[in-house]
CSV table of N, CA and C in Angstrom, one decimal:
chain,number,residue,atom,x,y,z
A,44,UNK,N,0.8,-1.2,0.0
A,44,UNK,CA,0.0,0.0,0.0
A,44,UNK,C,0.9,1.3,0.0
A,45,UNK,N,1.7,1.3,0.6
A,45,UNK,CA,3.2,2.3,0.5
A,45,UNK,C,3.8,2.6,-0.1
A,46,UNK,N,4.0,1.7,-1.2
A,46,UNK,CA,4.1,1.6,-2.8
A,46,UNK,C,3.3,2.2,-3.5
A,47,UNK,N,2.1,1.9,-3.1
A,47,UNK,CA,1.2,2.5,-4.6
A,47,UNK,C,0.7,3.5,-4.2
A,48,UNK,N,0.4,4.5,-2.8
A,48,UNK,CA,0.6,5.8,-2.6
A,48,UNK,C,1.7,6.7,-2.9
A,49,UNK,N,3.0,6.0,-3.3
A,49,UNK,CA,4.5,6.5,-3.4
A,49,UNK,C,4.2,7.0,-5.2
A,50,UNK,N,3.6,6.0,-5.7
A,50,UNK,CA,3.4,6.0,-7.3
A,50,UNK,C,2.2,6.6,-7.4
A,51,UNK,N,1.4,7.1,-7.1
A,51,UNK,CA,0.5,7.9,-6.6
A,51,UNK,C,1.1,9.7,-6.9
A,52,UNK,N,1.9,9.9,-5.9
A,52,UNK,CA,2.7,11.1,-5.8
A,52,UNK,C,3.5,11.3,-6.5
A,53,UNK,N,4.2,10.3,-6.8
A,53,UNK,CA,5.0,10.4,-8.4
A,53,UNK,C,4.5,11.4,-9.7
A,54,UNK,N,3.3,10.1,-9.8
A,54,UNK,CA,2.1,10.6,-10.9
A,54,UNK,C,2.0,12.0,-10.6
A,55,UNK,N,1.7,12.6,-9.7
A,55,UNK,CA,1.1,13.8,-9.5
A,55,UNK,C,2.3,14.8,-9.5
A,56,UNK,N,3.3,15.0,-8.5
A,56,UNK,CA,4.4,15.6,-9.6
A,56,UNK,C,4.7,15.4,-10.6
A,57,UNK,N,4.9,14.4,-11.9
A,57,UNK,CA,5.1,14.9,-12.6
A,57,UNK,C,4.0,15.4,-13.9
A,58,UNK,N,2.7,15.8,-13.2
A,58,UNK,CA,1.9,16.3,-13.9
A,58,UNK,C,1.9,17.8,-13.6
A,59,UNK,N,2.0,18.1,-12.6
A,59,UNK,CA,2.3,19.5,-12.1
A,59,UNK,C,3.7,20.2,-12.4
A,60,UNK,N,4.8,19.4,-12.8
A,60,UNK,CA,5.9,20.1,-13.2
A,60,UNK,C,5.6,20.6,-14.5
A,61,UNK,N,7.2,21.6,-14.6
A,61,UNK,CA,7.0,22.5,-16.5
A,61,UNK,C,7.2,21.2,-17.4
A,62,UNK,N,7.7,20.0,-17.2
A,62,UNK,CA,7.6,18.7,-18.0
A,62,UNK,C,6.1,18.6,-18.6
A,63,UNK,N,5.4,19.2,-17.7
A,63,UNK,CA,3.9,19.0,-18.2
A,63,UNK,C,3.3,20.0,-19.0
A,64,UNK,N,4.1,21.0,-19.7
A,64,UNK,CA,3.2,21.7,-20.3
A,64,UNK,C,3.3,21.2,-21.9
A,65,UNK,N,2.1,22.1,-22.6
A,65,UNK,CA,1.8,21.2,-23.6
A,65,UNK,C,2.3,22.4,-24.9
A,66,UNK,N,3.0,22.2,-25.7
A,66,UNK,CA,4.2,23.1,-26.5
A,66,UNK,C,2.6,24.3,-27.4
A,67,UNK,N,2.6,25.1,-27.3
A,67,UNK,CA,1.7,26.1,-27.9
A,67,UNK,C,2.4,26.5,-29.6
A,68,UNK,N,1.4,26.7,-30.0
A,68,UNK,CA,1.8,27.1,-31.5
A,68,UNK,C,1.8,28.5,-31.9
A,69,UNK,N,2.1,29.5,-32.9
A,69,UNK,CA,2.1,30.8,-32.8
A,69,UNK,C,1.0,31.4,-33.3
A,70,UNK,N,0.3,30.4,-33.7
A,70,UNK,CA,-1.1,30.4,-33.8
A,70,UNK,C,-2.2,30.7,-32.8
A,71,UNK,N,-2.2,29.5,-32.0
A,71,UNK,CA,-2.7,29.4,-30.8
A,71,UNK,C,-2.0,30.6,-29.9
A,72,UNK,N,-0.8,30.5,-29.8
A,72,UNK,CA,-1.2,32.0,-28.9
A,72,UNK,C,-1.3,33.0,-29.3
A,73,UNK,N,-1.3,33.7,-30.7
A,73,UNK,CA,-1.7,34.8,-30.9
A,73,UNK,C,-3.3,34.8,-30.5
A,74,UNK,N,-4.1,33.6,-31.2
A,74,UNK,CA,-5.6,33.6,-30.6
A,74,UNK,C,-5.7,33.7,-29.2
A,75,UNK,N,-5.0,33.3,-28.2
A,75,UNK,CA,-5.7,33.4,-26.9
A,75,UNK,C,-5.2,35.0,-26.7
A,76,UNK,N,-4.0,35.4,-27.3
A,76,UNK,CA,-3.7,37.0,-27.0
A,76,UNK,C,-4.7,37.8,-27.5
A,77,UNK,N,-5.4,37.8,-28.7
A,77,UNK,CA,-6.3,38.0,-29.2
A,77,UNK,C,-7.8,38.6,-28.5
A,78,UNK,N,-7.6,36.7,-27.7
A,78,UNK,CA,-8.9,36.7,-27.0
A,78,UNK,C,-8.8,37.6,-25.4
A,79,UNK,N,-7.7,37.3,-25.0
A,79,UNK,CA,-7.2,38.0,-23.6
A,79,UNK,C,-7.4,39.5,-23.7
A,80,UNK,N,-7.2,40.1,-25.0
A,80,UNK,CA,-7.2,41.8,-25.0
A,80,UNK,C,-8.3,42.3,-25.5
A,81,UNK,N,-9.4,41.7,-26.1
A,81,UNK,CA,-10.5,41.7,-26.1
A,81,UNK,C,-11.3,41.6,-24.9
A,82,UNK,N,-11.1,40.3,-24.1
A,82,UNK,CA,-12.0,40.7,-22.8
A,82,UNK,C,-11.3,42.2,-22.0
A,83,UNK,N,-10.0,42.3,-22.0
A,83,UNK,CA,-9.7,43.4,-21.3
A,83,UNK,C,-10.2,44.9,-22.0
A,84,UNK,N,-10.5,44.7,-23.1
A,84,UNK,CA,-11.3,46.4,-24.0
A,84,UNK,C,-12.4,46.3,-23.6
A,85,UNK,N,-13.1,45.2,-23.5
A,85,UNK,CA,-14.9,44.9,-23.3
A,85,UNK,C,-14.9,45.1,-21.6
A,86,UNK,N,-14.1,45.3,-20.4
A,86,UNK,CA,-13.7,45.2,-19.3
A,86,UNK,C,-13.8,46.9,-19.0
A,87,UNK,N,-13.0,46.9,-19.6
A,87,UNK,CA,-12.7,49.1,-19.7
A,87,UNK,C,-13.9,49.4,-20.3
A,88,UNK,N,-13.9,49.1,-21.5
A,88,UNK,CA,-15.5,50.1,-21.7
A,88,UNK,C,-16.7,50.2,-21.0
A,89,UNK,N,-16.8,48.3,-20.5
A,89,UNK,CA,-17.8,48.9,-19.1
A,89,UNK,C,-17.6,49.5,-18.0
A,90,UNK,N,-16.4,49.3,-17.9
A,90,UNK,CA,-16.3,50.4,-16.4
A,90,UNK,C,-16.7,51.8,-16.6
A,91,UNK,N,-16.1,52.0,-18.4
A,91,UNK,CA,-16.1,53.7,-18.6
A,91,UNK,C,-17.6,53.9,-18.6
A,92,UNK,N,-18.3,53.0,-19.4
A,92,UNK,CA,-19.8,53.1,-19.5
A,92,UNK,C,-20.7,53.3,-17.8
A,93,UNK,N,-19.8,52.8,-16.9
A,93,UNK,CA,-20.6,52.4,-15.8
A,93,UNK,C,-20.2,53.9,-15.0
A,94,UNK,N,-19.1,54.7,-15.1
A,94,UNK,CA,-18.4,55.6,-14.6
A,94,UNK,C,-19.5,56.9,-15.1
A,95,UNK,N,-19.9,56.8,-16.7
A,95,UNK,CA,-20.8,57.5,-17.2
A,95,UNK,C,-21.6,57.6,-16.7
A,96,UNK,N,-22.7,56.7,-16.6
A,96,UNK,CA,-23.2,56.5,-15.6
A,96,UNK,C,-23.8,57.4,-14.4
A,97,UNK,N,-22.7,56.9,-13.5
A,97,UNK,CA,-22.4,57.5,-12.1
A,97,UNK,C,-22.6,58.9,-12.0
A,98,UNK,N,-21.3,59.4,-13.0
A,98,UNK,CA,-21.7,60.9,-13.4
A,98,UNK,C,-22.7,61.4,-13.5
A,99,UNK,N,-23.4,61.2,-14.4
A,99,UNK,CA,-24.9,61.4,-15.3
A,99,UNK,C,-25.8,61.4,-13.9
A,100,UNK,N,-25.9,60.3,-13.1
A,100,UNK,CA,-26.8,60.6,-11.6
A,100,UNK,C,-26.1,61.4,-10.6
A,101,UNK,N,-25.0,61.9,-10.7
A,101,UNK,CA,-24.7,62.3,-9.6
A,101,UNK,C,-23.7,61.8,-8.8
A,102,UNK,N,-23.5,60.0,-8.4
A,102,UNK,CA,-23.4,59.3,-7.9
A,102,UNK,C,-21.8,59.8,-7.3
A,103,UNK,N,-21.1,60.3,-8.3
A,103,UNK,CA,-19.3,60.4,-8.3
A,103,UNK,C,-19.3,61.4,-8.5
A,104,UNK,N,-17.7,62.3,-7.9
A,104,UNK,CA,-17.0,63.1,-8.3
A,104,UNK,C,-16.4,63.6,-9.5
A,105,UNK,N,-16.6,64.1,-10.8
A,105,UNK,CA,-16.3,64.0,-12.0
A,105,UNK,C,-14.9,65.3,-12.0
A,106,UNK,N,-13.6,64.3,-12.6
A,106,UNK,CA,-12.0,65.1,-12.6
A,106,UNK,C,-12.0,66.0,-13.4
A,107,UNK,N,-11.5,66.7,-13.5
A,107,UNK,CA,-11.0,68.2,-14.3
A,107,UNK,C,-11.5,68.1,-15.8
A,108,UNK,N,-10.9,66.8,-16.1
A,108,UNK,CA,-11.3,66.3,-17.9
A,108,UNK,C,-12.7,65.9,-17.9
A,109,UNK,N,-13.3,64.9,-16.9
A,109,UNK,CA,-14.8,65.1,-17.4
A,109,UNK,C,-15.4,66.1,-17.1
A,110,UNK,N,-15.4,66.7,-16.2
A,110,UNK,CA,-15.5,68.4,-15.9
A,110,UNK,C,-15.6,69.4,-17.1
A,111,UNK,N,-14.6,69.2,-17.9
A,111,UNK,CA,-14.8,70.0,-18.9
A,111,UNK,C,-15.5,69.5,-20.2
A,112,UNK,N,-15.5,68.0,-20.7
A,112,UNK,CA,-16.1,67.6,-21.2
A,112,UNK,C,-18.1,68.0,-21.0
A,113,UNK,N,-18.4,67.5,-20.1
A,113,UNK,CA,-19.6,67.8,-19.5
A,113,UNK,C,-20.2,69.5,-19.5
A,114,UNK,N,-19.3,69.9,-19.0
A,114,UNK,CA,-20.4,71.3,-18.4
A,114,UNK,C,-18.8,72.6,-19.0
A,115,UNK,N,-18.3,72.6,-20.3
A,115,UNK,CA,-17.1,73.7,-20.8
A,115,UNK,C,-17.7,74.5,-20.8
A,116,UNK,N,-18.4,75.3,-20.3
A,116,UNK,CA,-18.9,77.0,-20.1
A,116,UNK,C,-18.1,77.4,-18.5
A,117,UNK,N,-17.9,75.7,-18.0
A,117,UNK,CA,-17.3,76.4,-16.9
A,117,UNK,C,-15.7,76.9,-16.6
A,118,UNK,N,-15.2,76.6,-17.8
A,118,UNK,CA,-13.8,77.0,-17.9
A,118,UNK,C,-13.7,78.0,-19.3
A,119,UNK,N,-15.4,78.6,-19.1
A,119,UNK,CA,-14.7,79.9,-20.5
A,119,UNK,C,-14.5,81.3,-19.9
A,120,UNK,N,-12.9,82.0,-19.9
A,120,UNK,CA,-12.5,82.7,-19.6
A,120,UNK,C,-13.1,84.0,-19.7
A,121,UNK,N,-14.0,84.1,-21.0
A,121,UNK,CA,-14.3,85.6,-21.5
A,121,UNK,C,-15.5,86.2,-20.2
A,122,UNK,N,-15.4,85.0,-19.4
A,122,UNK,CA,-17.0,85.9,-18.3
A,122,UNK,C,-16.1,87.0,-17.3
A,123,UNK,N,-14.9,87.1,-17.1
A,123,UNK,CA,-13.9,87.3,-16.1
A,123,UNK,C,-13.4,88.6,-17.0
């Protein structure tokens, strides 16, 4: 039984070592890069859509740049 728990553990390091990985093609990873910066654009734009949002009710503090985007009468000099 000592034995076959010992081969047991064997098995299993050497499935979890870098012996175990499986050689990628430059195909295959340009697709998963592909796929990886894609969910990360579709990630940002909802946040920015969700940030819009917030603005639009109130919810947040809006920075210098949405500040002027939104409401630029408030940085027109000629009233002064």
């Amino acid at each position: 039984m000592g034995e076959e728990q010992q081969h047991q553990e064997d098995e299993a390091n050497k499935n979890s070592g870098p012996s175990s990985s499986i050689p990628l093609t430059q195909a295959q990873f340009l697709s998963w890069k592909t796929h990886k910066e894609a969910e990360a654009s579709a990630k940002k734009a909802e946040a920015s859509r969700k940030r819009e949002a917030d603005i639009a009710a109130g919810l947040v503090q809006m920075n210098g740049k949405e500040l002027f985007k939104h409401e630029p009468w408030v940085f027109d000099n000629n009233l002064y």
